[in-house]
Coordinates of N, CA, C and O in Angstrom, one line a residue:
X25 N 26.1 163.9 129.3 CA 27.4 163.3 129.7 C 27.2 162.1 130.6 O 27.8 161.0 130.3
X26 N 26.3 162.2 131.6 CA 26.1 161.0 132.5 C 25.5 159.8 131.7 O 25.9 158.7 132.0
X27 N 24.6 160.1 130.8 CA 24.0 159.1 130.0 C 25.0 158.3 129.2 O 25.0 157.1 129.1
X28 N 26.0 159.1 128.6 CA 27.0 158.5 127.8 C 27.9 157.6 128.7 O 28.3 156.5 128.3
X29 N 28.2 158.0 129.9 CA 29.0 157.2 130.8 C 28.3 155.9 131.2 O 28.9 154.8 131.2
X30 N 27.0 156.0 131.4 CA 26.2 154.8 131.7 C 26.2 153.9 130.5 O 26.3 152.6 130.7
X31 N 26.0 154.4 129.3 CA 26.0 153.6 128.1 C 27.4 152.9 127.9 O 27.4 151.7 127.6
X32 N 28.4 153.6 128.1 CA 29.8 153.1 128.0 C 30.0 152.0 129.1 O 30.6 150.9 128.8
X33 N 29.5 152.2 130.3 CA 29.7 151.2 131.3 C 29.0 149.9 130.9 O 29.6 148.8 130.9
X34 N 27.8 149.9 130.4 CA 27.1 148.7 130.0 C 27.7 148.2 128.7 O 27.7 147.0 128.5
X35 N 28.2 149.0 127.8 CA 28.9 148.6 126.6 C 30.1 147.8 127.0 O 30.3 146.7 126.5
X36 N 30.9 148.3 127.9 CA 32.1 147.6 128.3 C 31.8 146.3 129.1 O 32.5 145.3 128.9
X37 N 30.7 146.4 129.9 CA 30.3 145.1 130.6 C 29.9 144.1 129.6 O 30.3 142.9 129.7
X38 N 29.2 144.4 128.5 CA 28.8 143.5 127.5 C 30.1 142.9 126.8 O 30.2 141.8 126.5
X39 N 31.0 143.8 126.5 CA 32.3 143.4 125.9 C 33.0 142.4 126.7 O 33.5 141.4 126.2
X40 N 33.2 142.7 128.0 CA 33.9 141.8 128.9 C 33.1 140.4 129.0 O 33.8 139.4 129.0
X41 N 31.8 140.5 129.2 CA 31.1 139.2 129.3 C 31.2 138.4 128.0 O 31.4 137.2 128.0
X42 N 30.9 139.0 126.8 CA 31.0 138.3 125.6 C 32.3 137.7 125.3 O 32.5 136.6 124.9
X43 N 33.4 138.5 125.5 CA 34.7 138.1 125.3 C 35.1 136.9 126.2 O 35.6 135.9 125.8
X44 N 34.9 137.1 127.5 CA 35.2 136.1 128.5 C 34.5 134.8 128.3 O 35.1 133.7 128.3
X45 N 33.2 134.9 128.0 CA 32.4 133.7 127.8 C 32.8 133.0 126.5 O 32.8 131.7 126.5
X46 N 33.1 133.8 125.5 CA 33.5 133.2 124.2 C 34.8 132.4 124.4 O 35.0 131.3 123.9
X47 N 35.8 133.0 125.1 CA 37.0 132.3 125.4 C 36.8 131.1 126.2 O 37.4 130.0 125.9
X48 N 36.0 131.2 127.2 CA 35.8 130.0 128.1 C 35.2 128.8 127.3 O 35.6 127.7 127.4
X49 N 34.2 129.1 126.5 CA 33.5 128.1 125.8 C 34.5 127.5 124.7 O 34.5 126.3 124.5
X50 N 35.3 128.3 124.1 CA 36.2 127.8 123.1 C 37.3 126.9 123.8 O 37.6 125.9 123.2
X51 N 37.8 127.3 124.9 CA 38.7 126.5 125.6 C 38.1 125.1 126.1 O 38.8 124.1 125.9
X52 N 36.9 125.1 126.6 CA 36.2 123.9 126.9 C 36.1 123.0 125.7 O 36.4 121.8 125.8
X53 N 35.6 123.5 124.6 CA 35.4 122.7 123.4 C 36.7 122.2 122.9 O 36.8 121.0 122.6
X54 N 37.8 123.0 122.9 CA 39.1 122.5 122.4 C 39.7 121.4 123.3 O 40.2 120.4 122.7
X55 N 39.6 121.6 124.6 CA 40.1 120.5 125.5 C 39.4 119.2 125.3 O 40.0 118.2 125.3
X56 N 38.1 119.2 125.1 CA 37.3 118.0 124.8 C 37.7 117.4 123.5 O 37.7 116.2 123.3
X57 N 37.9 118.2 122.5 CA 38.3 117.7 121.2 C 39.7 117.1 121.2 O 39.9 116.0 120.7
X58 N 40.6 117.7 122.0 CA 41.9 117.1 122.1 C 41.9 115.8 122.9 O 42.7 114.9 122.6
X59 N 41.1 115.7 123.9 CA 40.9 114.5 124.7 C 40.1 113.5 123.9 O 40.1 112.3 124.4
X60 N 39.5 113.8 122.8 CA 38.6 112.9 122.0 C 37.6 112.3 122.9 O 37.3 111.1 122.8
X61 N 37.0 113.1 123.7 CA 35.9 112.7 124.6 C 34.8 113.7 124.6 O 35.1 114.9 124.5
X62 N 33.5 113.3 124.7 CA 32.4 114.2 124.7 C 32.3 114.8 126.1 O 32.7 114.2 127.1
X63 N 31.9 116.1 126.2 CA 31.7 116.7 127.5 C 30.6 116.0 128.3 O 29.7 115.5 127.7
X64 N 30.8 116.0 129.6 CA 29.7 115.4 130.4 C 28.5 116.2 130.3 O 28.5 117.3 129.8
X65 N 27.4 115.7 130.7 CA 26.1 116.4 130.6 C 26.1 117.7 131.4 O 25.6 118.7 130.9
X66 N 26.8 117.7 132.6 CA 26.9 119.0 133.3 C 27.7 120.0 132.6 O 27.4 121.2 132.6
X67 N 28.8 119.6 131.9 CA 29.6 120.5 131.2 C 28.9 121.0 130.0 O 29.0 122.2 129.7
X68 N 28.1 120.2 129.3 CA 27.3 120.6 128.1 C 26.3 121.6 128.6 O 26.1 122.6 127.9
X69 N 25.7 121.4 129.7 CA 24.7 122.3 130.2 C 25.3 123.7 130.6 O 24.8 124.7 130.2
X70 N 26.5 123.6 131.2 CA 27.2 124.9 131.5 C 27.6 125.6 130.2 O 27.5 126.8 130.1
X71 N 28.1 124.9 129.2 CA 28.5 125.5 128.0 C 27.3 126.2 127.3 O 27.4 127.2 126.7
X72 N 26.1 125.5 127.4 CA 24.9 126.1 126.9 C 24.6 127.4 127.6 O 24.2 128.4 127.0
X73 N 24.7 127.4 128.9 CA 24.4 128.6 129.7 C 25.4 129.7 129.3 O 25.0 130.9 129.2
X74 N 26.7 129.4 129.2 CA 27.7 130.4 128.8 C 27.3 131.0 127.4 O 27.5 132.2 127.2
X75 N 26.9 130.1 126.5 CA 26.5 130.6 125.2 C 25.3 131.5 125.2 O 25.3 132.6 124.5
X76 N 24.3 131.2 126.0 CA 23.1 132.1 126.1 C 23.5 133.4 126.8 O 23.0 134.5 126.4
X77 N 24.3 133.4 127.8 CA 24.8 134.6 128.4 C 25.6 135.5 127.4 O 25.4 136.7 127.4
X78 N 26.4 134.8 126.6 CA 27.2 135.5 125.6 C 26.2 136.1 124.6 O 26.5 137.2 124.1
X79 N 25.1 135.5 124.2 CA 24.2 136.0 123.3 C 23.5 137.3 123.9 O 23.4 138.3 123.2
X80 N 23.2 137.2 125.2 CA 22.6 138.4 125.8 C 23.6 139.5 125.9 O 23.3 140.7 125.6
X81 N 24.9 139.2 126.1 CA 26.0 140.2 126.1 C 26.1 140.8 124.8 O 26.3 142.0 124.7
X82 N 26.0 140.0 123.7 CA 26.1 140.6 122.3 C 24.9 141.5 122.1 O 25.1 142.6 121.5
X83 N 23.7 141.2 122.6 CA 22.6 142.1 122.4 C 22.8 143.4 123.2 O 22.5 144.5 122.7
X84 N 23.4 143.3 124.4 CA 23.8 144.5 125.1 C 24.8 145.3 124.4 O 24.7 146.6 124.3
X85 N 25.8 144.7 123.8 CA 26.8 145.4 123.0 C 26.1 146.2 121.8 O 26.4 147.3 121.6
X86 N 25.3 145.5 121.1 CA 24.6 146.1 119.9 C 23.7 147.3 120.4 O 23.7 148.3 119.8
X87 N 22.9 147.0 121.4 CA 22.0 148.1 121.9 C 22.7 149.3 122.4 O 22.4 150.5 122.0
X88 N 23.7 149.1 123.2 CA 24.5 150.3 123.7 C 25.4 150.9 122.6 O 25.6 152.1 122.6
X89 N 25.8 150.1 121.7 CA 26.6 150.6 120.6 C 25.9 151.5 119.7 O 26.3 152.6 119.3
X90 N 24.6 151.1 119.3 CA 23.8 152.0 118.5 C 23.5 153.3 119.3 O 23.6 154.4 118.8
X91 N 23.1 153.2 120.6 CA 22.9 154.4 121.4 C 24.1 155.3 121.5 O 23.9 156.5 121.4
X92 N 25.2 154.7 121.7 CA 26.5 155.5 121.8 C 26.8 156.2 120.5 O 27.1 157.4 120.5
X93 N 26.6 155.5 119.4 CA 26.9 156.1 118.1 C 26.0 157.3 117.8 O 26.5 158.4 117.3
X94 N 24.8 157.2 118.1 CA 23.8 158.3 117.9 C 24.0 159.4 118.9 O 23.9 160.6 118.6
X95 N 24.3 159.1 120.1 CA 24.4 160.1 121.2 C 25.8 160.8 121.1 O 25.8 162.1 121.2
X96 N 26.8 160.1 120.8 CA 28.2 160.8 120.7 C 28.4 161.4 119.3 O 28.9 162.5 119.2
X97 N 28.1 160.7 118.3 CA 28.5 161.1 116.9 C 27.3 161.6 116.1 O 27.5 162.0 115.0
X98 N 26.1 161.4 116.6 CA 24.9 161.8 115.8 C 24.4 160.9 114.8 O 23.6 161.2 113.9
X99 N 25.0 159.7 114.7 CA 24.6 158.7 113.7 C 25.6 157.6 113.5 O 26.6 157.5 114.2
X100 N 25.3 156.8 112.5 CA 26.2 155.7 112.2 C 27.1 155.9 111.0 O 27.9 155.0 110.6
X101 N 27.1 157.1 110.4 CA 27.9 157.4 109.2 C 29.3 157.9 109.7 O 29.6 159.1 109.7
X102 N 30.1 156.9 110.2 CA 31.4 157.2 110.8 C 32.6 156.8 109.9 O 33.7 156.8 110.4
X103 N 32.4 156.5 108.7 CA 33.4 156.2 107.8 C 33.7 154.7 107.5 O 33.0 153.8 108.1
X104 N 34.6 154.4 106.6 CA 34.9 153.1 106.2 C 35.3 152.2 107.3 O 34.9 151.0 107.4
X105 N 36.2 152.6 108.2 CA 36.7 151.8 109.3 C 35.5 151.3 110.2 O 35.5 150.2 110.6
X106 N 34.6 152.3 110.5 CA 33.4 151.9 111.3 C 32.6 150.9 110.6 O 32.0 150.0 111.2
X107 N 32.4 151.1 109.3 CA 31.6 150.1 108.5 C 32.3 148.7 108.5 O 31.6 147.7 108.6
X108 N 33.6 148.7 108.5 CA 34.3 147.4 108.6 C 34.1 146.8 110.0 O 33.8 145.6 110.1
X109 N 34.1 147.6 111.0 CA 33.8 147.2 112.4 C 32.4 146.6 112.4 O 32.2 145.5 113.0
X110 N 31.4 147.3 111.8 CA 30.0 146.8 111.8 C 29.9 145.5 111.0 O 29.1 144.6 111.4
X111 N 30.7 145.3 110.0 CA 30.7 144.1 109.2 C 31.2 142.9 110.1 O 30.5 141.9 110.1
X112 N 32.3 143.2 110.8 CA 32.8 142.2 111.7 C 31.8 141.9 112.8 O 31.6 140.7 113.2
X113 N 31.2 142.9 113.4 CA 30.3 142.7 114.5 C 29.0 141.9 114.0 O 28.5 141.1 114.8
X114 N 28.6 142.2 112.8 CA 27.5 141.5 112.3 C 27.8 140.0 112.1 O 27.0 139.1 112.4
X115 N 29.0 139.7 111.5 CA 29.4 138.3 111.3 C 29.5 137.6 112.7 O 29.1 136.5 112.8
X116 N 30.1 138.3 113.6 CA 30.3 137.7 115.0 C 28.9 137.5 115.6 O 28.7 136.4 116.2
X117 N 28.0 138.4 115.5 CA 26.6 138.2 116.0 C 26.0 137.0 115.3 O 25.4 136.1 116.0
X118 N 26.2 136.8 114.0 CA 25.7 135.7 113.3 C 26.2 134.4 113.8 O 25.5 133.4 114.0
X119 N 27.5 134.3 114.1 CA 28.1 133.1 114.6 C 27.5 132.8 116.0 O 27.2 131.7 116.3
X120 N 27.4 133.8 116.9 CA 26.9 133.6 118.2 C 25.5 133.1 118.2 O 25.1 132.2 118.9
X121 N 24.6 133.7 117.3 CA 23.2 133.3 117.2 C 23.2 131.8 116.7 O 22.5 131.0 117.2
X122 N 24.0 131.6 115.7 CA 24.0 130.2 115.1 C 24.5 129.2 116.1 O 23.8 128.1 116.3
X123 N 25.5 129.5 116.9 CA 26.0 128.5 117.9 C 25.1 128.4 119.1 O 25.2 127.4 119.8
X124 N 24.2 129.3 119.2 CA 23.2 129.2 120.3 C 22.0 128.3 119.9 O 21.4 127.7 120.7
X125 N 21.7 128.2 118.6 CA 20.6 127.5 118.2 C 20.8 126.2 117.4 O 20.1 125.2 117.5
X126 N 21.9 126.2 116.6 CA 22.2 125.0 115.7 C 22.4 123.7 116.5 O 21.8 122.7 116.3
X127 N 23.4 123.7 117.4 CA 23.6 122.5 118.2 C 22.4 122.0 118.9 O 22.1 120.8 118.9
X128 N 21.6 122.9 119.5 CA 20.4 122.4 120.2 C 19.4 121.9 119.2 O 18.7 120.9 119.6
X129 N 19.3 122.5 118.1 CA 18.3 122.0 117.1 C 18.8 120.6 116.6 O 17.9 119.7 116.4
X130 N 20.0 120.4 116.4 CA 20.5 119.1 116.0 C 20.3 118.0 117.1 O 20.0 116.9 116.8
X131 N 20.5 118.4 118.3 CA 20.3 117.5 119.4 C 18.9 117.1 119.5 O 18.6 115.9 119.8
X132 N 18.0 118.0 119.3 CA 16.5 117.7 119.3 C 16.2 116.6 118.2 O 15.3 115.8 118.4
X133 N 16.9 116.7 117.1 CA 16.7 115.8 116.0 C 17.4 114.4 116.2 O 17.3 113.5 115.5
X134 N 18.2 114.4 117.3 CA 19.0 113.2 117.6 C 20.2 113.1 116.7 O 20.7 112.0 116.5
X135 N 20.7 114.2 116.1 CA 21.8 114.1 115.2 C 23.0 114.9 115.8 O 22.8 115.9 116.5
X136 N 24.2 114.6 115.4 CA 25.3 115.4 115.8 C 25.5 116.6 114.9 O 25.2 116.5 113.7
X137 N 26.0 117.7 115.4 CA 26.2 118.8 114.5 C 27.3 118.5 113.5 O 28.1 117.6 113.7
X138 N 27.2 119.1 112.3 CA 28.1 118.9 111.2 C 29.5 119.3 111.7 O 29.7 120.5 112.0
X139 N 30.5 118.4 111.8 CA 31.8 118.7 112.3 C 32.5 119.7 111.5 O 33.3 120.5 112.0
X140 N 32.4 119.7 110.2 CA 33.0 120.7 109.3 C 32.5 122.1 109.7 O 33.3 123.1 109.8
X141 N 31.2 122.2 109.8 CA 30.6 123.5 110.2 C 31.0 124.0 111.6 O 31.4 125.1 111.8
X142 N 31.1 123.0 112.5 CA 31.5 123.4 113.8 C 33.0 123.8 113.9 O 33.4 124.6 114.8
X143 N 33.8 123.3 113.0 CA 35.2 123.7 112.9 C 35.4 125.1 112.3 O 36.3 125.8 112.7
X144 N 34.5 125.4 111.4 CA 34.6 126.7 110.7 C 34.2 127.8 111.5 O 34.7 128.9 111.5
X145 N 33.2 127.6 112.4 CA 32.6 128.7 113.2 C 33.6 129.5 114.0 O 33.6 130.7 114.0
X146 N 34.5 128.8 114.8 CA 35.5 129.6 115.6 C 36.4 130.4 114.7 O 36.8 131.5 115.1
X147 N 36.7 129.9 113.5 CA 37.6 130.7 112.6 C 36.9 131.9 112.1 O 37.5 133.0 112.0
X148 N 35.6 131.8 111.8 CA 34.8 132.9 111.3 C 34.7 133.9 112.5 O 34.9 135.1 112.3
X149 N 34.5 133.4 113.7 CA 34.3 134.3 114.8 C 35.6 135.1 115.1 O 35.6 136.3 115.3
X150 N 36.8 134.4 115.0 CA 38.0 135.1 115.3 C 38.3 136.1 114.2 O 38.8 137.2 114.5
X151 N 38.0 135.8 112.9 CA 38.2 136.7 111.8 C 37.3 137.9 112.0 O 37.8 139.1 111.8
X152 N 36.1 137.7 112.4 CA 35.2 138.8 112.6 C 35.6 139.7 113.7 O 35.5 140.9 113.6
X153 N 36.2 139.1 114.8 CA 36.7 139.8 115.9 C 37.8 140.7 115.5 O 38.0 141.8 116.0
X154 N 38.7 140.2 114.6 CA 39.8 141.0 114.1 C 39.3 142.3 113.4 O 39.7 143.4 113.6
X155 N 38.2 142.1 112.6 CA 37.6 143.2 111.8 C 37.1 144.2 112.8 O 37.2 145.4 112.7
X156 N 36.4 143.7 113.9 CA 35.8 144.6 114.9 C 36.9 145.4 115.6 O 36.8 146.6 115.7
X157 N 37.9 144.7 116.0 CA 39.0 145.4 116.8 C 39.8 146.4 115.9 O 40.1 147.5 116.3
X158 N 40.1 146.0 114.7 CA 40.9 146.9 113.8 C 40.0 148.1 113.4 O 40.4 149.3 113.5
X159 N 38.7 147.8 113.1 CA 37.8 148.8 112.7 C 37.6 149.9 113.8 O 37.6 151.1 113.5
X160 N 37.4 149.4 115.0 CA 37.1 150.4 116.1 C 38.4 151.1 116.5 O 38.3 152.3 116.8
X161 N 39.5 150.4 116.4 CA 40.8 151.1 116.7 C 41.0 152.3 115.7 O 41.4 153.4 116.1
X162 N 40.8 152.0 114.4 CA 41.0 153.1 113.5 C 40.0 154.2 113.6 O 40.3 155.4 113.6
X163 N 38.7 153.8 113.8 CA 37.6 154.8 113.9 C 37.9 155.7 115.1 O 37.7 156.9 115.0
X164 N 38.3 155.2 116.2 CA 38.5 156.0 117.4 C 39.8 156.7 117.5 O 40.1 157.5 118.4
X165 N 40.7 156.5 116.5 CA 42.0 157.1 116.5 C 42.1 158.3 115.5 O 42.7 159.3 115.8
X166 N 41.4 158.1 114.4 CA 41.5 159.1 113.4 C 40.7 160.3 113.7 O 39.6 160.3 114.2

């Protein structure tokens, strides 16, 4: 019982960190896009730090999520809604990993990130988050 409480604590911590940092970075990016100006070097550095902390938070979510599923339910076979949640979580993790490495890789090459790709990523992330939230709401209700 105590172990489950500790796992849930760190799972919720990861959830709050990932969510808050994702919102903060999205708001910063959107403001700079609307102002049609590039973020300052300090802001870019901060956004990079937020993205890396968000990636660590996602790792925390995945690690504690697997541990909770096995500890509480005895495995990952929790039905269709849980599988939908995992699909969304996988897509969201993919976006977070991509956004942590792609812009930096392009900067090293001296190129700007593909604007079409950068515009699609937040939409994919939001759609994935909807799958996660609906999937877990149904899984934990039924």
